[in-house]
mmCIF file of C-alpha atoms in Angstrom:
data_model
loop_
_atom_site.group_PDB
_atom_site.id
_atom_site.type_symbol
_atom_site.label_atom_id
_atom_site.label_comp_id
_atom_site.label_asym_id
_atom_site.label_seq_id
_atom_site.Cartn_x
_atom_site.Cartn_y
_atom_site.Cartn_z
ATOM 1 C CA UNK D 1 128.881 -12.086 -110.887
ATOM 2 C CA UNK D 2 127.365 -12.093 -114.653
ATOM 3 C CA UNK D 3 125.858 -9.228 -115.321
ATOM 4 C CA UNK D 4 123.219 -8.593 -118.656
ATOM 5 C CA UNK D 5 122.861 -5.274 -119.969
ATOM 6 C CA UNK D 6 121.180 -2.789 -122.289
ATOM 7 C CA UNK D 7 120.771 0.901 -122.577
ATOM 8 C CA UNK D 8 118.612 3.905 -123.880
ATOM 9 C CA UNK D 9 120.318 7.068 -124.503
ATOM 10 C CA UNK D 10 117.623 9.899 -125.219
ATOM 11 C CA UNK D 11 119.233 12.299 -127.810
ATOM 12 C CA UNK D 12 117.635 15.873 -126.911
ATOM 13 C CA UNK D 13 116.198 18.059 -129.994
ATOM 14 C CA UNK D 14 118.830 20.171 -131.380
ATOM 15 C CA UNK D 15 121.322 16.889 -131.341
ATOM 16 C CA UNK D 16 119.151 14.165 -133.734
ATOM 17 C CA UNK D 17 120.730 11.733 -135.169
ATOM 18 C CA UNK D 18 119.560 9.149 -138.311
ATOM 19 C CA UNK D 19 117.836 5.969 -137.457
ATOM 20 C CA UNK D 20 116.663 4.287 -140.401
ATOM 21 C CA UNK D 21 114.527 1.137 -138.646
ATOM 22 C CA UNK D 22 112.067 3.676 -136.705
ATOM 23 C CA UNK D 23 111.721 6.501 -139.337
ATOM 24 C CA UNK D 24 111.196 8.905 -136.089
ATOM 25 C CA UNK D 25 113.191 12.142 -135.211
ATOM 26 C CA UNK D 26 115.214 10.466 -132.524
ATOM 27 C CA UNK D 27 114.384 13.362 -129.699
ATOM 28 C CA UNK D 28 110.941 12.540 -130.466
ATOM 29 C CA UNK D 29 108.989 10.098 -127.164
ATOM 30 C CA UNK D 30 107.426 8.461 -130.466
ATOM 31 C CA UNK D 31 111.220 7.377 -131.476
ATOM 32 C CA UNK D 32 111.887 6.291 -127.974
ATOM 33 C CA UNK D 33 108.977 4.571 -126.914
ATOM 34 C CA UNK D 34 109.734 2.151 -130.017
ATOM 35 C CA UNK D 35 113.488 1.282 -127.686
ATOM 36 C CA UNK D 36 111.245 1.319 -124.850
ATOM 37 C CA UNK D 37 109.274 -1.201 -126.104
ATOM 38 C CA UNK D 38 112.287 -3.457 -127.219
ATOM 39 C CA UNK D 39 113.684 -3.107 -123.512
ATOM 40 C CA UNK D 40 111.109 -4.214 -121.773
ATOM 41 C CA UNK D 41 110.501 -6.950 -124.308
ATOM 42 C CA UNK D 42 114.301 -7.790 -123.613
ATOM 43 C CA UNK D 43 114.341 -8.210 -119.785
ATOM 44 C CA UNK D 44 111.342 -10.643 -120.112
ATOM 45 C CA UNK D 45 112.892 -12.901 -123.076
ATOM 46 C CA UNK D 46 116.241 -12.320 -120.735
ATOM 47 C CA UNK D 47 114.456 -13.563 -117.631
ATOM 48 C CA UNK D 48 112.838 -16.388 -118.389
ATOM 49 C CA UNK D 49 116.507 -18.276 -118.815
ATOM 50 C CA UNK D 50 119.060 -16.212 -117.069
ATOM 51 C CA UNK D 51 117.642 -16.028 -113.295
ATOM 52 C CA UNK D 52 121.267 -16.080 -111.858
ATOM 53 C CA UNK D 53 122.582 -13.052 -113.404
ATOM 54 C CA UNK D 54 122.262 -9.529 -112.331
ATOM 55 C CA UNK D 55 119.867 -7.771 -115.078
ATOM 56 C CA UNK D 56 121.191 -3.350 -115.301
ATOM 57 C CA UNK D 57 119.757 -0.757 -117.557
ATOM 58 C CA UNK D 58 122.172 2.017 -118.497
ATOM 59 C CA UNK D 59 120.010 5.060 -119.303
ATOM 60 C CA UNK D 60 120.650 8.996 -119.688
ATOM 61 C CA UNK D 61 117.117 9.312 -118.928
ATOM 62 C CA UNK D 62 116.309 10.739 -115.409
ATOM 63 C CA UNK D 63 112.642 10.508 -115.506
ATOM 64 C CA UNK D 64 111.423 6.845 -116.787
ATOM 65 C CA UNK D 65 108.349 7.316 -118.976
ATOM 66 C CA UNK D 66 104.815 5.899 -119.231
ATOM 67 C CA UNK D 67 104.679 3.844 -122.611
ATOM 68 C CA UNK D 68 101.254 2.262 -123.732
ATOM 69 C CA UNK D 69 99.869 2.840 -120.706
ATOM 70 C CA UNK D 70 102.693 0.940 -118.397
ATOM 71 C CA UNK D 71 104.861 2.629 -116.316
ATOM 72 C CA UNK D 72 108.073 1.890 -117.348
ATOM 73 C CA UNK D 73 109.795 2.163 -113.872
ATOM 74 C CA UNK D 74 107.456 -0.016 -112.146
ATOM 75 C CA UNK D 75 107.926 -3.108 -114.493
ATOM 76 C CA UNK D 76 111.592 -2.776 -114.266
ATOM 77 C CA UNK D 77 111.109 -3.060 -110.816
ATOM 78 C CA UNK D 78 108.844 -6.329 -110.914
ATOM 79 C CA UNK D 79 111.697 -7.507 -112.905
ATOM 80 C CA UNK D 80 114.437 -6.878 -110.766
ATOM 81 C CA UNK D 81 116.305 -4.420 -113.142
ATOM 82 C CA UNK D 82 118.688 -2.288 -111.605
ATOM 83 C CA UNK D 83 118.421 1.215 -113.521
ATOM 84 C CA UNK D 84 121.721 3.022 -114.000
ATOM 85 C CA UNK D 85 121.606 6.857 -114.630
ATOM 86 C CA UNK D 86 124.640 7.831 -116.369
ATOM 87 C CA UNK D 87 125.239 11.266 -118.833
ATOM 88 C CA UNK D 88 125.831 11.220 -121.759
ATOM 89 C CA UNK D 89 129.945 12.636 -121.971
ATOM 90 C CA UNK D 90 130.976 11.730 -125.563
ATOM 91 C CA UNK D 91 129.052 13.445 -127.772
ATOM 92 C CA UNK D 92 130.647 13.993 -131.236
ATOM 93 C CA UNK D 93 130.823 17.670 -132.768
ATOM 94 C CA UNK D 94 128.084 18.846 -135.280
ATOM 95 C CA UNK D 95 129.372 16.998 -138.565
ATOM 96 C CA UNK D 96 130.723 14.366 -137.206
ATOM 97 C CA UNK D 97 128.753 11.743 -138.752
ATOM 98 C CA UNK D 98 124.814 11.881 -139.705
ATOM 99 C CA UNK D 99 123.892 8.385 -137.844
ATOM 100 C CA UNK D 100 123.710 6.597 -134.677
ATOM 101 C CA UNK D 101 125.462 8.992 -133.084
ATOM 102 C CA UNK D 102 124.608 8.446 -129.606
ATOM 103 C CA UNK D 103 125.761 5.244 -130.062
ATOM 104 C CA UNK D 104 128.884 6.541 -128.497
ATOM 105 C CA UNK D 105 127.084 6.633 -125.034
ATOM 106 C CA UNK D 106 127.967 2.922 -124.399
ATOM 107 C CA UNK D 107 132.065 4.579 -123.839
ATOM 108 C CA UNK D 108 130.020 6.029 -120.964
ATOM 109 C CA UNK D 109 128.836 2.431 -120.067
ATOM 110 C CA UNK D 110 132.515 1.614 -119.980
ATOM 111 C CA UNK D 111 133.406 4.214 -117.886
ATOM 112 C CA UNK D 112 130.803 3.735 -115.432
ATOM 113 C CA UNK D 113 131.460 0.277 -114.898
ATOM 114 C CA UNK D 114 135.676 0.869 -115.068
ATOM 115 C CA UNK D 115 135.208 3.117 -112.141
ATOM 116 C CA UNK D 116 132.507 1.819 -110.053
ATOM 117 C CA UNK D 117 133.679 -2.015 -110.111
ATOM 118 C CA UNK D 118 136.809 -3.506 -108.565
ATOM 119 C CA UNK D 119 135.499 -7.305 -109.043
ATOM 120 C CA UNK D 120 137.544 -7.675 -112.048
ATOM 121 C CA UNK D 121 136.293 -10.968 -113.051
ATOM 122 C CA UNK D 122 133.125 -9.777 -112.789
ATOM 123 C CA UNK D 123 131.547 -9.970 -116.666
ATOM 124 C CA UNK D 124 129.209 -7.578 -118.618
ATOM 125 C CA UNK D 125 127.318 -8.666 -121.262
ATOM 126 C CA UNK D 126 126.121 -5.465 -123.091
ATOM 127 C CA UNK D 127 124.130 -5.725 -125.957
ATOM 128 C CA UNK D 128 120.946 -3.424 -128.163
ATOM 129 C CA UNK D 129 117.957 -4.085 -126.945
ATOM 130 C CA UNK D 130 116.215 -4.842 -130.279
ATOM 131 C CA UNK D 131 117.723 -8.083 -128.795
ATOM 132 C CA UNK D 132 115.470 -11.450 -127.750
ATOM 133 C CA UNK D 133 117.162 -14.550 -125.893
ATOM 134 C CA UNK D 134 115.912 -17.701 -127.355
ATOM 135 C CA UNK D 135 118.270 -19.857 -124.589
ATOM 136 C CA UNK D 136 120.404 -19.195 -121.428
ATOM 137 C CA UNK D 137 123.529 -16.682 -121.313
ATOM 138 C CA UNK D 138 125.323 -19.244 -119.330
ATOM 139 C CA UNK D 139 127.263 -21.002 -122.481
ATOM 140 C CA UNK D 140 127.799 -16.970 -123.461
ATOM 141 C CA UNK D 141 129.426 -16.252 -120.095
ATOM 142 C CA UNK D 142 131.352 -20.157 -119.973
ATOM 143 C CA UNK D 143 132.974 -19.152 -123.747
ATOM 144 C CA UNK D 144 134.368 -15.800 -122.812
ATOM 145 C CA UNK D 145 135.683 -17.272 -119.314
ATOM 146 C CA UNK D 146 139.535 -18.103 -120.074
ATOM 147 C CA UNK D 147 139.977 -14.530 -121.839
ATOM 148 C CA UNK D 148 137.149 -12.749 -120.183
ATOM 149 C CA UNK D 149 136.788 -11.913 -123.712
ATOM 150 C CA UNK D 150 134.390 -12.938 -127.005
ATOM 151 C CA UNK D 151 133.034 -10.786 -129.392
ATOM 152 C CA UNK D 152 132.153 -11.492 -133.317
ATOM 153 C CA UNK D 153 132.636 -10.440 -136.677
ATOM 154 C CA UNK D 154 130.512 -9.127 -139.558
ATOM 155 C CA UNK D 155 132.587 -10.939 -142.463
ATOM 156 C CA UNK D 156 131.688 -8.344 -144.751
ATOM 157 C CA UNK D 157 134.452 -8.035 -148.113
ATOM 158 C CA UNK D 158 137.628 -5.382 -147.524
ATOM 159 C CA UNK D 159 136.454 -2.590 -149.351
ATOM 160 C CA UNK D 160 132.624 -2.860 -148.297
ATOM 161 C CA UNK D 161 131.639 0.524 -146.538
ATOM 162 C CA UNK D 162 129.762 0.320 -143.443
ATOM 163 C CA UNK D 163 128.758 3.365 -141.810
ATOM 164 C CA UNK D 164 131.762 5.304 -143.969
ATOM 165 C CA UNK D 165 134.447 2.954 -143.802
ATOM 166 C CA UNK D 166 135.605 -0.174 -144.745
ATOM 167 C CA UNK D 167 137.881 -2.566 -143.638
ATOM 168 C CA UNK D 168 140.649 -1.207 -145.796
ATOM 169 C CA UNK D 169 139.825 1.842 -144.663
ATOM 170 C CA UNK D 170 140.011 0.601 -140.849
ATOM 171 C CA UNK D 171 143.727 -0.761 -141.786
ATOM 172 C CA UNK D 172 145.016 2.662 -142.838
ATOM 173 C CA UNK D 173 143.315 4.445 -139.409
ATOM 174 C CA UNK D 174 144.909 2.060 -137.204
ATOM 175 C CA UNK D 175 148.048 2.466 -138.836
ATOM 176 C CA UNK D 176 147.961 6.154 -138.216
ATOM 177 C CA UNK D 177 146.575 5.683 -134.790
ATOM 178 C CA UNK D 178 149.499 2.997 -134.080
ATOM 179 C CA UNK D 179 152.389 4.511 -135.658
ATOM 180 C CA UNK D 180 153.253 1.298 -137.604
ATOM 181 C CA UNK D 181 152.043 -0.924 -140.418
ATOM 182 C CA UNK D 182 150.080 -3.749 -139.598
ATOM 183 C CA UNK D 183 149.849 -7.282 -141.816
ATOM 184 C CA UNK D 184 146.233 -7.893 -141.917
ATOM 185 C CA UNK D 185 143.016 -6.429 -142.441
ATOM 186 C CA UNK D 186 140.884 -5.815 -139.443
ATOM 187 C CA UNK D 187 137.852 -7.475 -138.163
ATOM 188 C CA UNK D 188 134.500 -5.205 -138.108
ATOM 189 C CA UNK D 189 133.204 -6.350 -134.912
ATOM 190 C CA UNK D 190 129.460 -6.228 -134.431
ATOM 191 C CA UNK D 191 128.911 -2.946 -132.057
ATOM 192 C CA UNK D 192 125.460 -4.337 -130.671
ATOM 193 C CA UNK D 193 127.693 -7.170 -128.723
ATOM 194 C CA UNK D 194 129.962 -6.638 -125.949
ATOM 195 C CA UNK D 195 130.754 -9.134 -123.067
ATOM 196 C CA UNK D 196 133.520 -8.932 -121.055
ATOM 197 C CA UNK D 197 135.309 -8.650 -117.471
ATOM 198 C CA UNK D 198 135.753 -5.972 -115.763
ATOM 199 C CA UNK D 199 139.762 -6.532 -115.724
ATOM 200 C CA UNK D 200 139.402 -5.864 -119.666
ATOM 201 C CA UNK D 201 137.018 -3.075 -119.932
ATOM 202 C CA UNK D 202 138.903 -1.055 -117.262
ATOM 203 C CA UNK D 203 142.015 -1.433 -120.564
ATOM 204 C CA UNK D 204 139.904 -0.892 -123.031
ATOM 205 C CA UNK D 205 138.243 2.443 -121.613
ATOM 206 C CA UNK D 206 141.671 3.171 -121.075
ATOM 207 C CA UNK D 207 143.174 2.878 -124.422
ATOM 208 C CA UNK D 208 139.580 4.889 -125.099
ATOM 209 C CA UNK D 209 140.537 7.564 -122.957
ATOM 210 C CA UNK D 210 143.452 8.303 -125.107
ATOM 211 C CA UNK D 211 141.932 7.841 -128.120
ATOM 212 C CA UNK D 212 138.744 10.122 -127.966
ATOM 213 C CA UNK D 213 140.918 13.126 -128.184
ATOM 214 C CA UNK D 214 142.397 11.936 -130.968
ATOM 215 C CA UNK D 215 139.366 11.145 -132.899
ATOM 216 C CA UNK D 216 137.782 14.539 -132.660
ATOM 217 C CA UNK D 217 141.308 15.919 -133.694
ATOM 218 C CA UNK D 218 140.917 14.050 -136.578
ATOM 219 C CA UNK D 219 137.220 15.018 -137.207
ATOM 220 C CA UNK D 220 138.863 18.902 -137.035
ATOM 221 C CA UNK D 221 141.281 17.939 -139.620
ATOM 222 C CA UNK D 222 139.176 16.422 -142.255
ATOM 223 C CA UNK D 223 141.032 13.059 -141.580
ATOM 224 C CA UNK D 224 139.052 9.645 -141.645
ATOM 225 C CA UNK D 225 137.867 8.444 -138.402
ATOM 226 C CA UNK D 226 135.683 5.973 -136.178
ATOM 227 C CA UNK D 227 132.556 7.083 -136.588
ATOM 228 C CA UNK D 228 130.311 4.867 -134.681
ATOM 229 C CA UNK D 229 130.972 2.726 -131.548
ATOM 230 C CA UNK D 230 131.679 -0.685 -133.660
ATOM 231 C CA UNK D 231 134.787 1.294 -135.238
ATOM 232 C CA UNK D 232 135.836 2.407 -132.520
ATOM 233 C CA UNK D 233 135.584 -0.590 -130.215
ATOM 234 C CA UNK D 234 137.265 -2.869 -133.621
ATOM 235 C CA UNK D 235 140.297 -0.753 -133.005
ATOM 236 C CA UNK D 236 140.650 -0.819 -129.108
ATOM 237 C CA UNK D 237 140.042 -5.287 -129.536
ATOM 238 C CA UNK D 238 142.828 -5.135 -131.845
ATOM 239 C CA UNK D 239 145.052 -2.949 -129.453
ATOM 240 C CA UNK D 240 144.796 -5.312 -127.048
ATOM 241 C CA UNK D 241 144.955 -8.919 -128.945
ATOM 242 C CA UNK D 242 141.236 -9.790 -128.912
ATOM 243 C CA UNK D 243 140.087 -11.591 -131.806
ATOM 244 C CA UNK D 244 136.805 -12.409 -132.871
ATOM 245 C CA UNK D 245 135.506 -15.599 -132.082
ATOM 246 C CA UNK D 246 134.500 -18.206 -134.941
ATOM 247 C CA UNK D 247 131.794 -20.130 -132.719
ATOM 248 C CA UNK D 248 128.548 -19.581 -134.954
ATOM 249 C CA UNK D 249 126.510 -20.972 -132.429
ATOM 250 C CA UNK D 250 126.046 -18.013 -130.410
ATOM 251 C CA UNK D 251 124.390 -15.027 -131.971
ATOM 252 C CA UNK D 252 123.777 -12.954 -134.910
ATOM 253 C CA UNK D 253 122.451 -9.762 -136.833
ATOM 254 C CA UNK D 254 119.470 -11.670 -138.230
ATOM 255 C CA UNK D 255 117.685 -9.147 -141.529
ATOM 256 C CA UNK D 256 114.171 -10.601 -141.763
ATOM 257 C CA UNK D 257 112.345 -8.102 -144.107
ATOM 258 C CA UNK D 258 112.245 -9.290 -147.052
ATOM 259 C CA UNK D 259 111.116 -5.692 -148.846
ATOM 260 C CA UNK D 260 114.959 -4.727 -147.878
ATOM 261 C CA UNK D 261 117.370 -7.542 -147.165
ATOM 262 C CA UNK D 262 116.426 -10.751 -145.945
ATOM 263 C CA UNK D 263 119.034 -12.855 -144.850
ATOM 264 C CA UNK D 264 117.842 -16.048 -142.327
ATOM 265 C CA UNK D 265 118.857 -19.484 -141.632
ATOM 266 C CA UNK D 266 117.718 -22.692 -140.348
ATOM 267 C CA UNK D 267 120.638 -23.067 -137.931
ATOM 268 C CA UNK D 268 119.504 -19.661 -136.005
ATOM 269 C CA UNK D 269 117.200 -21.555 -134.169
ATOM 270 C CA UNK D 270 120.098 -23.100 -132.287
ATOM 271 C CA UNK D 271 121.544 -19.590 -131.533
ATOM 272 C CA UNK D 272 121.189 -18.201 -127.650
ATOM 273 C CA UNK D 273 120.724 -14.046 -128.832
ATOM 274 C CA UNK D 274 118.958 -13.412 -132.033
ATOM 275 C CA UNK D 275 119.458 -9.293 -132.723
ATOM 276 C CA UNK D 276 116.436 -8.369 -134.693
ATOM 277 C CA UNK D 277 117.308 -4.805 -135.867
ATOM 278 C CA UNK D 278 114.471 -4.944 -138.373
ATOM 279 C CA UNK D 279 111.627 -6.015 -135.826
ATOM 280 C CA UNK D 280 111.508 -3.176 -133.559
ATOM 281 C CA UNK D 281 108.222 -2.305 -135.527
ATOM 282 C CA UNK D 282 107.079 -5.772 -136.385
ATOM 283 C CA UNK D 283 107.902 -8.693 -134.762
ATOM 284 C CA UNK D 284 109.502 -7.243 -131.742
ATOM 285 C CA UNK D 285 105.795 -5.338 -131.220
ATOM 286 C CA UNK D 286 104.297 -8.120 -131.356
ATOM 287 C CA UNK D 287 105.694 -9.789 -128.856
ATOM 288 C CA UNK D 288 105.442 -6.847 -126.425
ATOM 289 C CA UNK D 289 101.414 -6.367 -127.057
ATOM 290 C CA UNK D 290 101.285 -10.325 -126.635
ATOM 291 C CA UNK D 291 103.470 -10.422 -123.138
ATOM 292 C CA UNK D 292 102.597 -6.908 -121.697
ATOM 293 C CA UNK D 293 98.615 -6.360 -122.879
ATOM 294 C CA UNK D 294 97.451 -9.818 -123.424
ATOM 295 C CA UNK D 295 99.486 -12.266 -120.651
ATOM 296 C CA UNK D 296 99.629 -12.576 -117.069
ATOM 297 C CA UNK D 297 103.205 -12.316 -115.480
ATOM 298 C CA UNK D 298 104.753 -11.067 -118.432
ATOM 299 C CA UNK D 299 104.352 -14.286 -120.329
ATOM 300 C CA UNK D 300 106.673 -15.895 -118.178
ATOM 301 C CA UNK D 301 104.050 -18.496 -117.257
ATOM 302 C CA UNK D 302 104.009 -19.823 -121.237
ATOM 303 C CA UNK D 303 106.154 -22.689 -121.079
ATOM 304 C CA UNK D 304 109.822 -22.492 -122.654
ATOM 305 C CA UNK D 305 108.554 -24.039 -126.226
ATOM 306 C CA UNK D 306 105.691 -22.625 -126.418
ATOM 307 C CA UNK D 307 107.269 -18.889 -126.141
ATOM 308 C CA UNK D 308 109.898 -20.641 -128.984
ATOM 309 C CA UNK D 309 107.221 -20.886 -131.467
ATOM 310 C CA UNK D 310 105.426 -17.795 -130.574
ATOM 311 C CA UNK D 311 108.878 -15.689 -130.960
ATOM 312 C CA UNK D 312 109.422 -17.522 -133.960
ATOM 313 C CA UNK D 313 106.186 -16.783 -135.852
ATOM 314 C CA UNK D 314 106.477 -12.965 -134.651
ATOM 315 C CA UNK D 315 109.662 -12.514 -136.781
ATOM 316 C CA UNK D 316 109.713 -14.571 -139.177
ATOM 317 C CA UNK D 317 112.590 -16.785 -138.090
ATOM 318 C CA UNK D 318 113.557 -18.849 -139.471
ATOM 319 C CA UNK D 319 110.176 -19.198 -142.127
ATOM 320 C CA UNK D 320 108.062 -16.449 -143.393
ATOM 321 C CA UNK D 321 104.774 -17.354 -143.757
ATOM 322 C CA UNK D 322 102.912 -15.339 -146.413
ATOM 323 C CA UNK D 323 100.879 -13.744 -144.128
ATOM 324 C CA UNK D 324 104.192 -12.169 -142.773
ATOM 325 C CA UNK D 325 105.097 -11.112 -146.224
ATOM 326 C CA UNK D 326 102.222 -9.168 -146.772
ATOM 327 C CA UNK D 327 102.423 -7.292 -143.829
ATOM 328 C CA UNK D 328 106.136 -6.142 -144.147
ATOM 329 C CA UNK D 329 105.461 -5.347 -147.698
ATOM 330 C CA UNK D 330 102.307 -3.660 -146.696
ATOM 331 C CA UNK D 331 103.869 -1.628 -143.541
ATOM 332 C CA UNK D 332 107.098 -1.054 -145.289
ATOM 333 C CA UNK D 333 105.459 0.849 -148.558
ATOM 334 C CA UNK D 334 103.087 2.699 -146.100
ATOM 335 C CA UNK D 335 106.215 4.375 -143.981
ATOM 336 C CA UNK D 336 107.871 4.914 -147.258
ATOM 337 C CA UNK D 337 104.760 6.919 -148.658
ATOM 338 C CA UNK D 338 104.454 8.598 -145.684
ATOM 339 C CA UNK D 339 108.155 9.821 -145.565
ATOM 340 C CA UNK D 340 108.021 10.928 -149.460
ATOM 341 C CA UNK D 341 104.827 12.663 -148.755
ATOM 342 C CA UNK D 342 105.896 14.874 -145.696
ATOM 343 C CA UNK D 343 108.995 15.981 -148.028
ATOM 344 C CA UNK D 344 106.169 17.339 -150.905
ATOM 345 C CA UNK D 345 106.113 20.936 -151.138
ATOM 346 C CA UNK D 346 103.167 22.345 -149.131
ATOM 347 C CA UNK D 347 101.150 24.656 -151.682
ATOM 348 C CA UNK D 348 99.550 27.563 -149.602
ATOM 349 C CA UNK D 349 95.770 28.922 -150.783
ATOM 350 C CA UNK D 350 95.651 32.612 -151.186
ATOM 351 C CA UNK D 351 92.465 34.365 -149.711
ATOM 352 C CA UNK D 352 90.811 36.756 -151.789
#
């Protein structure tokens, strides 16, 4: 059985963590609603080409909200998603690291499915939901078949930081971790990407069993360590021999606003999973008022290119029309005005 996954873990006030694409307090049901949004948007894109596989939603959330005036629950339901309740257990320290912290929920994935599975060539495809399937998982599932492996690389340069540590930096961890010098620089694997069989993430949750301790050891200690999931799950692929896979025809972190980064090609309308971690509040809403306010069965009745084009023209891949332009410009200056003017000083008037 293939199974397609995403998640939501709710972080409750008290334990925020930074999220730069929303611009929300992350305990806040505005900041969640946006990754509600992008889930439901993600089962229907998911649905309309992979009607073999098993569809799960991993979630710390016990009680499924209302969003826009659909009830979340239901349309899960309709879509024959299987909802998951699972705690949060790794939660890193106060201090840890300032972002994405509850990105470590997806070790609770891992365990979940280690001990609750015994079909161990069963495969997981896990992936963020600010995720849209442009064609069928099967040619996904077919590639990581003879290792019940794939995952991919961000080929960023050696000593480029991401999320406060670079590659170099990952060398000199693993060699402490490892207990011996190793004769290449690792791969930073993309974190929002993660299929494989059961067989191989019973080792890897594992090898992350062991390791957890050591990390927050480390944290005590002032030493460098993983501090988001991506780190962490580079190091446990390299324990075990994986290697990133060179097929580009698969998927990618796409940057479409051009106010930022903007980084899109031609070819990435041949890809199968487009990640579109700049279009939760653009294109990604779009799509979701289009499919869930203004279709009948979830769009699902558009034909296949027809719902191309209209995913296309929603985020700007792989042209940006100048209508798109304006908007990001437009939406992107008005958050950042709004953020600088909730940090002015608020003068108070004195009654006489």
């Amino acid at each position: 059985m293939n199974y397609i996954c995403t998640w939501l873990c709710a972080d409750k006030k008290g334990e925020e963590s930074v999220f730069f694409q929303t611009g929300e307090v992350s305990s806040s049901q505005k900041h969640q609603n946006i990754y509600w949004r992008c889930i439901l948007l993600f089962y229907v894109t998911s649905k309309r080409f992979n009607k073999q596989e098993k569809h799960l939603l991993f979630t710390n959330v016990q009680q499924l909200p209302v969003v826009d005036g659909i009830n979340v629950k239901a349309v899960l339901t309709d879509l024959e998603v299987e909802v998951i309740h699972t705690d949060f257990k790794y939660k890193t320290p106060n201090g840890y690291f300032g972002s994405f912290q509850n990105q470590f929920y997806e070790f609770s994935i891992l365990e979940y499915i280690s001990k609750n599975n015994r079909h161990e060539t069963d495969n997981y495809l896990i992936v963020d939901s600010d995720c849209i399937f442009i064609k069928p998982a099967r040619h996904l599932f077919n590639a990581a078949l003879p290792l019940g492996f794939i995952s991919f690389e961000d080929p960023v340069k050696p000593d480029y930081v991401i999320n406060g540590l670079s590659r170099n930096d990952l060398k000199t961890i693993y060699q402490e971790l490892l207990g011996t010098e190793i004769n290449e620089i690792p791969s930073y694997h993309l974190g929002e990407f993660l299929l494989c069989s059961v067989a191989n993430i019973q080792k890897i949750y594992a090898d992350f069993e062991q390791l957890w301790p050591q990390l927050l050891e480390r944290n005590d200690k002032g030493l460098m360590k993983f501090n988001e999931e991506a780190h962490t799950l580079s190091y446990l692929y390299f324990k075990n021999g994986f290697r990133a896979s060179t097929d580009a025809s698969f998927m990618r972190r796409i940057w479409t606003n051009p106010v930022f980064y903007r980084e899109v090609r031609i070819a990435d309308k041949e890809l199968i999973l487009w990640h579109l971690p700049s279009e939760k509040t653009f294109g990604i809403k779009t799509l979701y008022n289009l499919f869930f306010h203004k279709s009948t069965n979830y769009g699902l009745s558009i034909n296949d290119q027809k719902y191309i084009n209209l995913v296309q023209k929603a985020v700007s891949v792989p042209r940006l029309s100048f209508r798109m332009r304006l908007k990001y410009f437009a939406v992107s200056y008005y958050k950042a005005l709004k953020k600088r003017f909730k940090k002015l000083p608020v003068v108070k008037k004195l009654s006489k």
